[in-house]
Each structure stands twice: as C-alpha cells, then as structure tokens.
Amino acid sequence: MNNCQTKVVKFGGTSLASAEQMQKAVAIIRAEDARRYVVPSAPGKRFDGDKKVTDMLIALHHTAEQSLPCEDLLAEIEQRYTEILRGLGSSLDLTPEFAAIREQLQAGTTLDYLASRGEYLNGLILADCLGFPFIDAAEVIFFDENGAFEPELTNRVLSRRLSRQRCAVIPGFYGSLPNGEIKTFSRGGSDVTGAIVARAANADLYENWTDVSGFLMADPRIVPSPRAIEVITYRELRELSYMGAAVLHEDSIFPVKVAGIPINIKNTNRPGDDGTFIVPSKDGFRGVATASPGSITGVAGRKGLCLVHIEKDMMNQEIGFGAKVLQVVADMGLSFEHLPSGIDTMCVVLSRADIAGKESELLERIRDAVQPDFIAIEGELALIAVVGRGMTGAPGSAARVFGALAKKKINIRMIDQGSSELNIIVGVNEGDFERAVDAIYAEFTSK
Ligand code: ASP
C-alpha cells in the first residue's frame, strides 16, 4: 500500500493523549505524503486510572445541569491542553476557544456541544502542528432534525470541500443538525468520521491508528498470546464484533464498505507492525489469496444467553408455528439471537438480561400461542462463533470444531451454521466457555 495516492488517517484517544503521543502521530503523518486527511479523537487516557477528556466534558455538562460550580473541572480540561501545547513547543493560544466554551456553558449549552470540544481542540492543535488547513466537522458532517446521520448530503458537501483541499484536519465524533447545533455520534464515533472522510476523499486506504497492532484471532484474556489477524473481510469482522470482539465502532464499516475502501488498523506505538487489513472481498487482497482453505480467521463468543426450548409432536406439519412463537418474542420487545431447530423442537436463543423478570410471561404467552407439549427456559448458555472465509466449501471444518470440543469433553448444547459457511456457531455451558474457545483456537492454529 505504499503507492497509495490518498490515505485518511484517524488517530484514537490514546494516540493523542499527551504531547509525546501526539508527536508520534505527527511523525507518522509526515512519513508519507499520501497521509493527507487527518481525523483526531479527543485526548484519551495517558495511564491506567487517567481520565479521558470526553468523559471530563460530559461530567462538565452534568455539573452545569445541577447548577454546581464548573470552574475547577473546566480548568482541569484546559490544563490537559496547556500541557500538550507546552510539550509540543507550540505557541498556539487556545484562550479564545476556552472563553467561547465558558460562554456557551453559561448560556446552558447542550451535552453534544461540550462533548465534541475534545476533538475540536485536538483538531486545532494537530492542524497547527502539521501546517494543514482545519475543517470544522460541523460544516461538513450532517444529521437530520431527528438526529439521524445524513450520509449522502454529507458525502456531497464533504467531497466537494476536500476536492479543494490537498490535505486537512477534520475533527472526529461530531457534525451538525439542520439548525446548526452540534450533534455527536455515539461514543467512539471518531472511527465513523474517519470512514466518512475516507469515502468522501475517495481514499485508497483508511488507516485507523490505535494502541493495538490490529485484531487478534481470539480474546487474549482467554487464549495466551493469540496470533494477529492479517486480513479480515468486512463480513467476518461483523460476525466477530457481534460476538464481542471490539476494536472499531460498528458504524464505521458502512461508509468505507459502500466505497470498497480497505481499513488498516495500526498501532501508533509500533508503526512498523503491519496491523490488520479489513477488506471488502473474500477473493484476495493485493494479489494475495487471503485465506487458505480450512483456515479460520478468528474465534469469539458471548456469555449471558439462554434457550427457550419448545417441543410439540408433529410441529413440522403445523404451518405458522415458528411465526407465532416469534410474534410473541417480537410483541414483548425482545430480539432473538439465534433459532436452532429440530423436527419437533424449536429453540429461541435470547439474552438473559433482556428477559430478566419476564420469564413467566414469555412462557405463558408462547403456551397460549402454540400449545406446546413441553416448554422451558434453559439458562447459562454461551455462544462461540468460529469465523473464517477459509471454511467456505472446505470439508472437515465443522468436524474439527466438534472434535476439538469432544476431546476436551465439552458438551455442545446447540449448533448453528449459516449457508454462507462463514461461521459455525456452537452453544456450550457458560462454565465451559473459556476452555471451548481455547480448544477451538488450538485446533486451528497448532500444526
Ligand atoms: N472522544 C469520543 C469518545 O471518547 C469519540 C472517540 O474517541 O472516538 O467516545
């Protein structure tokens, strides 16, 4: 990817938490001419137990709402920026910016305005350091009057603006409402801004700089030193994220996926590491086949689930049986996770937290709807997703998953595989969860 014309580079909070970190980011940007558009987060934690600037800004709003004195907290935030500027040897003066924030605070400003200032100020600092123009995200990223992001309007305005600017700094995390007020994305939303800018700039690559060298094949709290994932497709990532493996904001996939732009997760503290490439298609990347047949990309899972187990003789001949059960689930405002079924049995996998306190009502309503012979809620279920485009059309993948669990004497309570063959999902007792993930990982990684 060194012959790229345009890269959008987004830096996360830990990559910009202090002057030292910011210097690393600046060096990374300067190292390649293609790194033309920069999207910063707000300063994050410098050490365990430190405060993120965004959290401090949110606390500032709560303090103001309760009519408590805000000055100490605001001074603490200002101090974070003063230290960064001093460490960078910058002569940028943020006093007028803080005066504007004070004024807005007194006028009873919104939570979103305050929360967005972390990115806004970091953007000003980076633009000054790099000598890049600063584009306020409020001028180019739009939400409708209900607060929903407006992708097409944003893309039109932003791409026009970027076409006139060879390089720029655009702060992450926020945009504006039709009335001009600031509106933020959900937490971690600078990832989304980075993807929006990548699409509008028609970038060759979206580099997302963070504090890890990409995704790991399994949770390192379960599997010691898991391998890094070199290449993963958008769809595989979605499957693994659904199961709880999170590095990137979920909504950040969509804008780059539309434009077919790969994302590269990189480590600001180890810029030489390749990191993970997230790519649009399973068919190859940079001329290299991206997965060997029978290989897996990752394994992830979730605890805290339960099964509603329903049995009825001749269920398979009763038209509408499943629909009636799912109608009850929907009417109760529940979202089901999976639906493994047999001939005369049907199982609905639900989150235990979602149905807490509603168990009897759920059973009663399903009984009324379909008069089952047997119905019960079986708890303590964990799901594990084994994900990999390499499993598609590769005989033996499922046998290896089940064999690995059998060898460890782990009972499989449920099995689910979509026809994409991109994943195999198994349900096990929560008590077996960690051992099961470890066994599956070992099966596919040891020679
Ligand atoms: N600063 C925001 C947050 O802490 C957005 C981001 O960092 O992506 O959630």
Short mmCIF file of C-alpha atoms and ligand atoms in Angstrom, two decimals:
data_model
loop_
_atom_site.label_atom_id
_atom_site.label_comp_id
_atom_site.label_asym_id
_atom_site.label_seq_id
_atom_site.Cartn_x
_atom_site.Cartn_y
_atom_site.Cartn_z
CA MET A 1 0.00 0.00 0.00
CA ASN A 2 2.99 2.32 -0.31
CA ASN A 3 1.96 3.53 -3.75
CA CYS A 4 -1.29 4.95 -2.32
CA GLN A 5 -2.31 8.38 -3.50
CA THR A 6 -4.61 9.19 -0.64
CA LYS A 7 -4.83 7.85 2.86
CA VAL A 8 -7.21 9.04 5.55
CA VAL A 9 -5.63 8.62 8.96
CA LYS A 10 -7.69 8.54 12.12
CA PHE A 11 -5.95 8.65 15.50
CA GLY A 12 -7.69 7.32 18.61
CA GLY A 13 -7.64 8.86 22.07
CA THR A 14 -4.60 7.04 23.41
CA SER A 15 -2.65 8.04 20.27
CA LEU A 16 -3.26 11.71 21.12
CA ALA A 17 -3.41 11.61 24.91
CA SER A 18 -0.21 13.61 25.52
CA ALA A 19 2.37 15.71 23.69
CA GLU A 20 4.60 12.64 23.41
CA GLN A 21 1.85 10.60 21.75
CA MET A 22 0.90 13.49 19.52
CA GLN A 23 4.49 13.76 18.34
CA LYS A 24 4.35 10.11 17.31
CA ALA A 25 1.16 10.81 15.35
CA VAL A 26 2.72 13.82 13.64
CA ALA A 27 5.79 11.77 12.68
CA ILE A 28 3.53 9.05 11.23
CA ILE A 29 1.58 11.59 9.16
CA ARG A 30 4.75 13.26 7.90
CA ALA A 31 6.33 9.92 6.99
CA GLU A 32 4.02 9.53 3.97
CA ASP A 33 2.83 12.14 1.57
CA ALA A 34 -0.33 10.11 0.97
CA ARG A 35 -1.48 10.72 4.57
CA ARG A 36 -3.45 13.76 3.56
CA TYR A 37 -6.60 13.83 5.67
CA VAL A 38 -6.33 13.52 9.43
CA VAL A 39 -9.20 12.73 11.80
CA PRO A 40 -8.34 13.09 15.50
CA SER A 41 -10.15 11.84 18.62
CA ALA A 42 -10.03 13.76 21.88
CA PRO A 43 -7.12 13.09 24.27
CA GLY A 44 -7.69 9.71 25.93
CA LYS A 45 -6.09 8.07 28.94
CA ARG A 46 -2.33 8.53 29.43
CA PHE A 47 -2.14 5.79 32.06
CA ASP A 48 -4.46 3.38 33.90
CA GLY A 49 -6.88 5.36 36.01
CA ASP A 50 -6.41 8.57 34.00
CA LYS A 51 -9.44 10.49 32.70
CA LYS A 52 -10.47 10.81 29.06
CA VAL A 53 -11.14 14.40 28.05
CA THR A 54 -14.53 13.41 26.57
CA ASP A 55 -15.57 11.95 29.94
CA MET A 56 -14.48 15.17 31.66
CA LEU A 57 -16.52 17.23 29.19
CA ILE A 58 -19.58 15.06 29.76
CA ALA A 59 -19.09 15.45 33.52
CA LEU A 60 -18.87 19.20 32.96
CA HIS A 61 -22.31 19.20 31.39
CA HIS A 62 -23.79 17.19 34.28
CA THR A 63 -22.18 19.58 36.75
CA ALA A 64 -23.62 22.61 34.94
CA GLU A 65 -27.06 21.00 34.75
CA GLN A 66 -27.12 20.65 38.50
CA SER A 67 -26.09 24.32 38.81
CA LEU A 68 -22.87 23.30 40.59
CA PRO A 69 -19.61 25.24 40.09
CA CYS A 70 -17.87 24.18 36.86
CA GLU A 71 -14.69 26.21 37.01
CA ASP A 72 -12.39 23.56 38.58
CA LEU A 73 -13.33 20.91 36.06
CA LEU A 74 -13.01 23.30 33.14
CA ALA A 75 -9.61 24.42 34.42
CA GLU A 76 -8.54 20.77 34.64
CA ILE A 77 -9.54 20.24 31.00
CA GLU A 78 -7.76 23.43 29.94
CA GLN A 79 -4.68 22.21 31.79
CA ARG A 80 -4.63 18.98 29.73
CA TYR A 81 -4.41 21.05 26.55
CA THR A 82 -1.90 23.51 28.00
CA GLU A 83 0.38 20.58 28.87
CA ILE A 84 0.05 19.17 25.35
CA LEU A 85 0.85 22.55 23.78
CA ARG A 86 3.81 23.07 26.09
CA GLY A 87 5.15 19.56 25.36
CA LEU A 88 4.86 20.23 21.64
CA GLY A 89 6.60 23.60 22.00
CA SER A 90 3.56 25.11 20.28
CA SER A 91 2.67 28.77 20.53
CA LEU A 92 -0.97 28.14 19.67
CA ASP A 93 -3.22 30.07 22.06
CA LEU A 94 -6.43 28.26 22.99
CA THR A 95 -7.58 31.00 25.42
CA PRO A 96 -10.23 32.35 22.99
CA GLU A 97 -11.54 28.80 22.47
CA PHE A 98 -11.91 28.23 26.21
CA ALA A 99 -13.56 31.65 26.57
CA ALA A 100 -16.13 30.54 23.96
CA ILE A 101 -16.71 27.26 25.84
CA ARG A 102 -17.21 29.23 29.12
CA GLU A 103 -19.69 31.49 27.41
CA GLN A 104 -21.64 28.56 25.96
CA LEU A 105 -21.63 26.86 29.34
CA GLN A 106 -23.16 29.92 30.95
CA ALA A 107 -25.79 30.06 28.23
CA GLY A 108 -26.82 26.47 29.09
CA THR A 109 -25.31 24.75 26.07
CA THR A 110 -26.02 21.15 25.03
CA LEU A 111 -24.25 17.97 26.10
CA ASP A 112 -23.27 17.29 22.49
CA TYR A 113 -21.60 20.68 22.05
CA LEU A 114 -19.48 20.18 25.16
CA ALA A 115 -18.66 16.53 24.41
CA SER A 116 -17.44 17.49 20.93
CA ARG A 117 -14.93 20.06 22.14
CA GLY A 118 -12.31 17.41 22.90
CA GLU A 119 -11.99 16.53 19.21
CA TYR A 120 -12.42 20.14 18.09
CA LEU A 121 -9.48 21.39 20.20
CA ASN A 122 -7.28 18.42 19.31
CA GLY A 123 -8.02 19.15 15.66
CA LEU A 124 -6.88 22.76 16.03
CA ILE A 125 -3.64 21.62 17.69
CA LEU A 126 -2.84 18.99 15.05
CA ALA A 127 -3.68 21.33 12.16
CA ASP A 128 -1.34 23.92 13.65
CA CYS A 129 1.46 21.38 14.21
CA LEU A 130 1.19 19.95 10.70
CA GLY A 131 0.51 23.21 8.90
CA PHE A 132 -2.68 21.61 7.46
CA PRO A 133 -5.95 23.52 7.00
CA PHE A 134 -8.57 22.87 9.71
CA ILE A 135 -12.10 21.94 8.61
CA ASP A 136 -14.70 22.13 11.35
CA ALA A 137 -16.73 18.89 11.17
CA ALA A 138 -19.88 20.95 11.88
CA GLU A 139 -19.56 22.42 8.39
CA VAL A 140 -19.29 19.13 6.52
CA ILE A 141 -20.97 16.34 8.52
CA PHE A 142 -24.75 16.47 8.81
CA PHE A 143 -27.58 14.96 10.82
CA ASP A 144 -31.31 15.38 10.17
CA GLU A 145 -33.74 17.05 12.61
CA ASN A 146 -34.26 13.66 14.34
CA GLY A 147 -30.55 13.25 14.89
CA ALA A 148 -30.04 10.57 12.21
CA PHE A 149 -26.79 10.82 10.24
CA GLU A 150 -27.28 12.06 6.65
CA PRO A 151 -24.76 10.02 4.62
CA GLU A 152 -25.47 11.31 1.12
CA LEU A 153 -25.73 15.01 1.93
CA THR A 154 -22.54 14.71 3.97
CA ASN A 155 -20.73 12.88 1.21
CA ARG A 156 -21.71 15.52 -1.36
CA VAL A 157 -20.65 18.50 0.72
CA LEU A 158 -17.55 16.91 2.17
CA SER A 159 -16.20 15.57 -1.11
CA ARG A 160 -16.65 18.97 -2.74
CA ARG A 161 -14.81 20.58 0.16
CA LEU A 162 -11.97 18.05 0.14
CA SER A 163 -11.52 18.39 -3.62
CA ARG A 164 -10.36 21.93 -2.93
CA GLN A 165 -8.00 20.94 -0.11
CA ARG A 166 -4.96 18.74 -0.74
CA CYS A 167 -4.75 17.97 2.95
CA ALA A 168 -6.77 18.84 6.04
CA VAL A 169 -7.54 18.02 9.67
CA ILE A 170 -11.20 17.22 10.33
CA PRO A 171 -12.06 16.51 13.98
CA GLY A 172 -13.86 13.23 14.68
CA PHE A 173 -17.04 12.39 16.56
CA TYR A 174 -19.42 15.23 15.60
CA GLY A 175 -21.28 17.14 12.94
CA SER A 176 -24.28 19.45 12.99
CA LEU A 177 -28.09 19.42 12.96
CA PRO A 178 -30.13 21.42 10.42
CA ASN A 179 -30.39 24.29 12.95
CA GLY A 180 -26.59 24.42 13.19
CA GLU A 181 -26.37 22.88 16.67
CA ILE A 182 -23.62 20.34 17.28
CA LYS A 183 -24.58 16.67 17.25
CA THR A 184 -22.22 13.83 18.17
CA PHE A 185 -22.14 10.20 17.08
CA SER A 186 -22.31 7.60 19.83
CA ARG A 187 -19.18 7.05 21.92
CA GLY A 188 -16.12 6.01 19.96
CA GLY A 189 -17.61 7.82 16.96
CA SER A 190 -14.37 9.28 15.59
CA ASP A 191 -13.96 5.92 13.86
CA VAL A 192 -17.16 6.73 11.98
CA THR A 193 -15.92 10.18 10.99
CA GLY A 194 -12.71 8.62 9.66
CA ALA A 195 -14.73 6.27 7.48
CA ILE A 196 -16.95 9.11 6.23
CA VAL A 197 -13.90 11.19 5.30
CA ALA A 198 -12.30 8.18 3.59
CA ARG A 199 -15.39 7.74 1.44
CA ALA A 200 -15.66 11.45 0.60
CA ALA A 201 -11.94 11.67 -0.25
CA ASN A 202 -12.26 8.50 -2.34
CA ALA A 203 -9.22 7.31 -0.40
CA ASP A 204 -7.17 4.27 -1.31
CA LEU A 205 -6.88 3.33 2.34
CA TYR A 206 -8.40 4.28 5.70
CA GLU A 207 -5.73 3.93 8.38
CA ASN A 208 -7.13 3.68 11.87
CA TRP A 209 -4.32 4.29 14.38
CA THR A 210 -4.86 2.94 17.85
CA ASP A 211 -2.90 1.26 20.64
CA VAL A 212 -3.00 -2.34 19.40
CA SER A 213 -1.45 -3.88 16.30
CA GLY A 214 -4.78 -4.94 14.84
CA PHE A 215 -7.23 -7.67 15.69
CA LEU A 216 -6.25 -10.85 17.41
CA MET A 217 -7.62 -14.25 16.47
CA ALA A 218 -9.04 -14.71 19.96
CA ASP A 219 -9.50 -12.79 23.19
CA PRO A 220 -6.05 -12.59 24.89
CA ARG A 221 -7.76 -12.87 28.28
CA ILE A 222 -8.78 -16.40 27.26
CA VAL A 223 -6.03 -17.54 24.88
CA PRO A 224 -2.44 -16.62 25.81
CA SER A 225 -0.74 -14.54 23.06
CA PRO A 226 -3.15 -15.23 20.21
CA ARG A 227 -1.93 -14.58 16.67
CA ALA A 228 -2.79 -11.31 14.96
CA ILE A 229 -5.23 -11.34 12.06
CA GLU A 230 -3.52 -10.08 8.92
CA VAL A 231 -6.56 -9.75 6.67
CA ILE A 232 -10.24 -9.93 7.52
CA THR A 233 -13.28 -9.13 5.38
CA TYR A 234 -15.95 -6.64 6.47
CA ARG A 235 -18.42 -9.50 6.88
CA GLU A 236 -16.13 -11.59 9.04
CA LEU A 237 -15.45 -8.57 11.19
CA ARG A 238 -19.16 -8.03 11.67
CA GLU A 239 -19.55 -11.66 12.79
CA LEU A 240 -16.68 -11.38 15.27
CA SER A 241 -17.82 -7.98 16.58
CA TYR A 242 -21.34 -9.29 17.12
CA MET A 243 -19.77 -11.92 19.34
CA GLY A 244 -17.99 -9.30 21.37
CA ALA A 245 -14.60 -8.75 19.73
CA ALA A 246 -14.46 -4.95 19.56
CA VAL A 247 -11.75 -2.61 18.34
CA LEU A 248 -13.68 -0.46 15.90
CA HIS A 249 -17.01 1.37 16.18
CA GLU A 250 -19.59 -0.79 14.37
CA ASP A 251 -20.97 2.03 12.24
CA SER A 252 -17.54 2.82 10.86
CA ILE A 253 -17.71 -0.11 8.47
CA PHE A 254 -20.62 1.14 6.39
CA PRO A 255 -19.20 4.26 4.68
CA VAL A 256 -16.00 2.54 3.57
CA LYS A 257 -17.81 -0.63 2.60
CA VAL A 258 -20.02 1.38 0.22
CA ALA A 259 -16.88 2.72 -1.43
CA GLY A 260 -14.90 -0.54 -1.24
CA ILE A 261 -12.06 1.11 0.69
CA PRO A 262 -9.90 -1.15 2.89
CA ILE A 263 -9.24 -0.22 6.52
CA ASN A 264 -5.86 -0.81 8.13
CA ILE A 265 -5.81 -0.97 11.93
CA LYS A 266 -2.36 0.25 13.02
CA ASN A 267 -0.51 0.77 16.28
CA THR A 268 0.79 4.32 16.94
CA ASN A 269 3.32 2.89 19.39
CA ARG A 270 4.60 0.28 16.90
CA PRO A 271 4.13 1.88 13.49
CA GLY A 272 6.31 -0.76 11.82
CA ASP A 273 3.76 -3.53 12.57
CA ASP A 274 1.53 -4.39 9.62
CA GLY A 275 -1.63 -4.39 11.70
CA THR A 276 -4.87 -5.83 10.35
CA PHE A 277 -6.35 -5.07 6.93
CA ILE A 278 -10.13 -5.07 6.74
CA VAL A 279 -11.03 -5.65 3.10
CA PRO A 280 -14.23 -5.68 1.06
CA SER A 281 -13.98 -9.02 -0.66
CA LYS A 282 -13.03 -12.56 0.20
CA ASP A 283 -11.35 -13.13 -3.12
CA GLY A 284 -7.97 -11.71 -2.40
CA PHE A 285 -6.14 -8.61 -1.44
CA ARG A 286 -3.07 -7.07 -3.03
CA GLY A 287 -2.89 -10.06 -5.33
CA VAL A 288 -2.57 -12.49 -2.44
CA ALA A 289 -5.18 -15.14 -1.69
CA THR A 290 -6.40 -14.07 1.69
CA ALA A 291 -7.30 -17.34 3.34
CA SER A 292 -6.06 -20.86 2.95
CA PRO A 293 -8.80 -23.49 2.65
CA GLY A 294 -9.92 -24.81 6.01
CA SER A 295 -8.33 -21.98 7.97
CA ILE A 296 -10.23 -19.77 10.38
CA THR A 297 -9.95 -16.02 10.81
CA GLY A 298 -10.98 -15.79 14.44
CA VAL A 299 -13.00 -17.22 17.27
CA ALA A 300 -15.11 -15.11 19.62
CA GLY A 301 -18.08 -15.62 21.86
CA ARG A 302 -20.66 -14.31 24.25
CA LYS A 303 -21.96 -15.40 27.61
CA GLY A 304 -25.22 -14.34 29.25
CA LEU A 305 -27.65 -16.15 26.94
CA CYS A 306 -30.43 -18.66 27.43
CA LEU A 307 -32.53 -21.01 25.31
CA VAL A 308 -36.30 -21.22 25.18
CA HIS A 309 -36.76 -24.89 24.39
CA ILE A 310 -40.13 -25.77 22.81
CA GLU A 311 -41.34 -29.24 21.84
CA LYS A 312 -44.51 -30.34 20.13
CA ASP A 313 -45.40 -33.53 18.31
CA MET A 314 -45.79 -33.00 14.56
CA MET A 315 -44.55 -29.42 14.90
CA ASN A 316 -43.09 -29.67 11.44
CA GLN A 317 -46.58 -30.01 9.92
CA GLU A 318 -48.09 -27.07 11.78
CA ILE A 319 -47.86 -24.17 9.36
CA GLY A 320 -47.10 -20.89 11.10
CA PHE A 321 -45.79 -22.49 14.33
CA GLY A 322 -42.47 -20.65 14.20
CA ALA A 323 -44.09 -17.41 13.15
CA LYS A 324 -46.44 -17.50 16.15
CA VAL A 325 -43.55 -18.09 18.57
CA LEU A 326 -41.51 -15.28 17.06
CA GLN A 327 -44.53 -12.97 17.13
CA VAL A 328 -44.67 -13.39 20.91
CA VAL A 329 -40.95 -12.62 21.12
CA ALA A 330 -41.40 -9.50 18.97
CA ASP A 331 -44.56 -8.36 20.82
CA MET A 332 -42.59 -8.47 24.05
CA GLY A 333 -39.94 -6.20 22.51
CA LEU A 334 -37.29 -8.94 22.59
CA SER A 335 -34.72 -9.54 19.90
CA PHE A 336 -33.75 -13.18 19.34
CA GLU A 337 -30.14 -14.07 18.69
CA HIS A 338 -30.45 -17.46 17.00
CA LEU A 339 -33.06 -20.01 16.10
CA PRO A 340 -31.69 -23.55 16.01
CA SER A 341 -34.48 -26.07 15.33
CA GLY A 342 -35.17 -29.79 15.05
CA ILE A 343 -38.12 -31.68 13.53
CA ASP A 344 -40.40 -31.36 16.55
CA THR A 345 -38.34 -28.90 18.58
CA MET A 346 -37.64 -25.25 18.25
CA CYS A 347 -35.16 -23.23 20.29
CA VAL A 348 -35.03 -19.48 20.59
CA VAL A 349 -31.76 -18.06 21.90
CA LEU A 350 -32.28 -14.86 23.88
CA SER A 351 -30.19 -12.62 26.08
CA ARG A 352 -30.76 -13.42 29.77
CA ALA A 353 -30.56 -9.74 30.71
CA ASP A 354 -33.32 -8.91 28.19
CA ILE A 355 -35.80 -11.42 29.59
CA ALA A 356 -34.96 -10.94 33.28
CA GLY A 357 -38.24 -10.63 35.18
CA LYS A 358 -40.30 -11.52 32.09
CA GLU A 359 -39.64 -15.29 32.06
CA SER A 360 -43.09 -16.44 33.23
CA GLU A 361 -44.89 -14.01 30.94
CA LEU A 362 -42.84 -15.23 27.97
CA LEU A 363 -43.58 -18.90 28.69
CA GLU A 364 -47.26 -18.17 29.29
CA ARG A 365 -47.65 -16.24 26.06
CA ILE A 366 -45.89 -18.90 23.99
CA ARG A 367 -48.08 -21.59 25.63
CA ASP A 368 -51.19 -19.60 24.67
CA ALA A 369 -49.94 -19.08 21.12
CA VAL A 370 -48.87 -22.63 20.18
CA GLN A 371 -49.91 -25.08 22.97
CA PRO A 372 -46.55 -26.91 23.12
CA ASP A 373 -46.11 -30.33 24.74
CA PHE A 374 -43.07 -29.02 26.57
CA ILE A 375 -41.55 -25.61 27.09
CA ALA A 376 -38.74 -24.45 29.37
CA ILE A 377 -36.09 -21.82 29.64
CA GLU A 378 -32.61 -23.28 29.89
CA GLY A 379 -30.05 -20.81 31.18
CA GLU A 380 -26.28 -20.39 31.43
CA LEU A 381 -25.68 -20.61 27.69
CA ALA A 382 -22.62 -19.19 25.95
CA LEU A 383 -22.28 -18.98 22.17
CA ILE A 384 -19.00 -19.29 20.33
CA ALA A 385 -18.60 -18.21 16.71
CA VAL A 386 -15.83 -19.76 14.68
CA VAL A 387 -15.46 -17.36 11.78
CA GLY A 388 -13.49 -17.73 8.57
CA ARG A 389 -13.95 -17.31 4.84
CA GLY A 390 -11.44 -20.17 4.57
CA MET A 391 -14.14 -22.55 5.88
CA THR A 392 -16.44 -21.85 2.92
CA GLY A 393 -16.57 -25.01 0.82
CA ALA A 394 -13.81 -26.66 2.87
CA PRO A 395 -14.98 -30.10 4.06
CA GLY A 396 -13.92 -31.00 7.57
CA SER A 397 -14.08 -27.59 9.24
CA ALA A 398 -17.12 -28.48 11.35
CA ALA A 399 -15.60 -31.86 12.24
CA ARG A 400 -12.52 -30.09 13.56
CA VAL A 401 -14.59 -27.71 15.70
CA PHE A 402 -16.68 -30.53 17.17
CA GLY A 403 -13.69 -32.83 17.52
CA ALA A 404 -11.74 -30.20 19.45
CA LEU A 405 -14.64 -29.82 21.89
CA ALA A 406 -15.20 -33.57 22.19
CA LYS A 407 -11.51 -34.13 23.04
CA LYS A 408 -11.93 -31.74 25.97
CA LYS A 409 -15.21 -33.45 26.93
CA ILE A 410 -17.17 -30.26 26.35
CA ASN A 411 -20.84 -30.84 25.64
CA ILE A 412 -22.32 -28.92 22.70
CA ARG A 413 -25.82 -27.68 23.52
CA MET A 414 -26.62 -26.16 20.16
CA ILE A 415 -25.20 -25.82 16.65
CA ASP A 416 -25.94 -23.20 14.00
CA GLN A 417 -24.34 -22.62 10.64
CA GLY A 418 -25.49 -20.14 8.06
CA SER A 419 -25.46 -21.11 4.40
CA SER A 420 -22.67 -18.60 3.78
CA GLU A 421 -20.49 -21.13 5.66
CA LEU A 422 -18.68 -18.11 7.01
CA ASN A 423 -19.25 -19.19 10.56
CA ILE A 424 -20.07 -22.14 12.75
CA ILE A 425 -21.81 -21.23 15.97
CA VAL A 426 -21.87 -23.59 18.90
CA GLY A 427 -23.64 -23.19 22.22
CA VAL A 428 -21.94 -24.52 25.35
CA ASN A 429 -22.46 -24.19 29.10
CA GLU A 430 -21.09 -20.91 30.38
CA GLY A 431 -18.75 -22.82 32.65
CA ASP A 432 -17.12 -24.41 29.59
CA PHE A 433 -16.81 -21.18 27.60
CA GLU A 434 -13.14 -20.33 28.08
CA ARG A 435 -11.95 -23.93 27.67
CA ALA A 436 -14.00 -24.25 24.50
CA VAL A 437 -12.59 -21.08 22.90
CA ASP A 438 -9.09 -22.20 23.80
CA ALA A 439 -9.63 -25.70 22.36
CA ILE A 440 -11.02 -24.40 19.06
CA TYR A 441 -8.23 -21.84 18.71
CA ALA A 442 -5.60 -24.52 19.35
CA GLU A 443 -7.20 -26.90 16.84
CA PHE A 444 -6.89 -24.39 14.02
CA THR A 445 -3.54 -22.85 14.88
CA SER A 446 -1.29 -25.69 16.02
CA LYS A 447 0.46 -27.62 13.30
N1 ASP B 1 -13.89 11.03 22.14
C1 ASP B 1 -15.07 10.25 21.85
C2 ASP B 1 -15.22 9.17 22.89
O1 ASP B 1 -14.44 9.10 23.82
C3 ASP B 1 -15.07 9.73 20.46
C4 ASP B 1 -13.88 8.89 20.07
O2 ASP B 1 -12.85 8.91 20.73
O3 ASP B 1 -13.97 8.18 19.06
O4 ASP B 1 -16.14 8.41 22.80
#
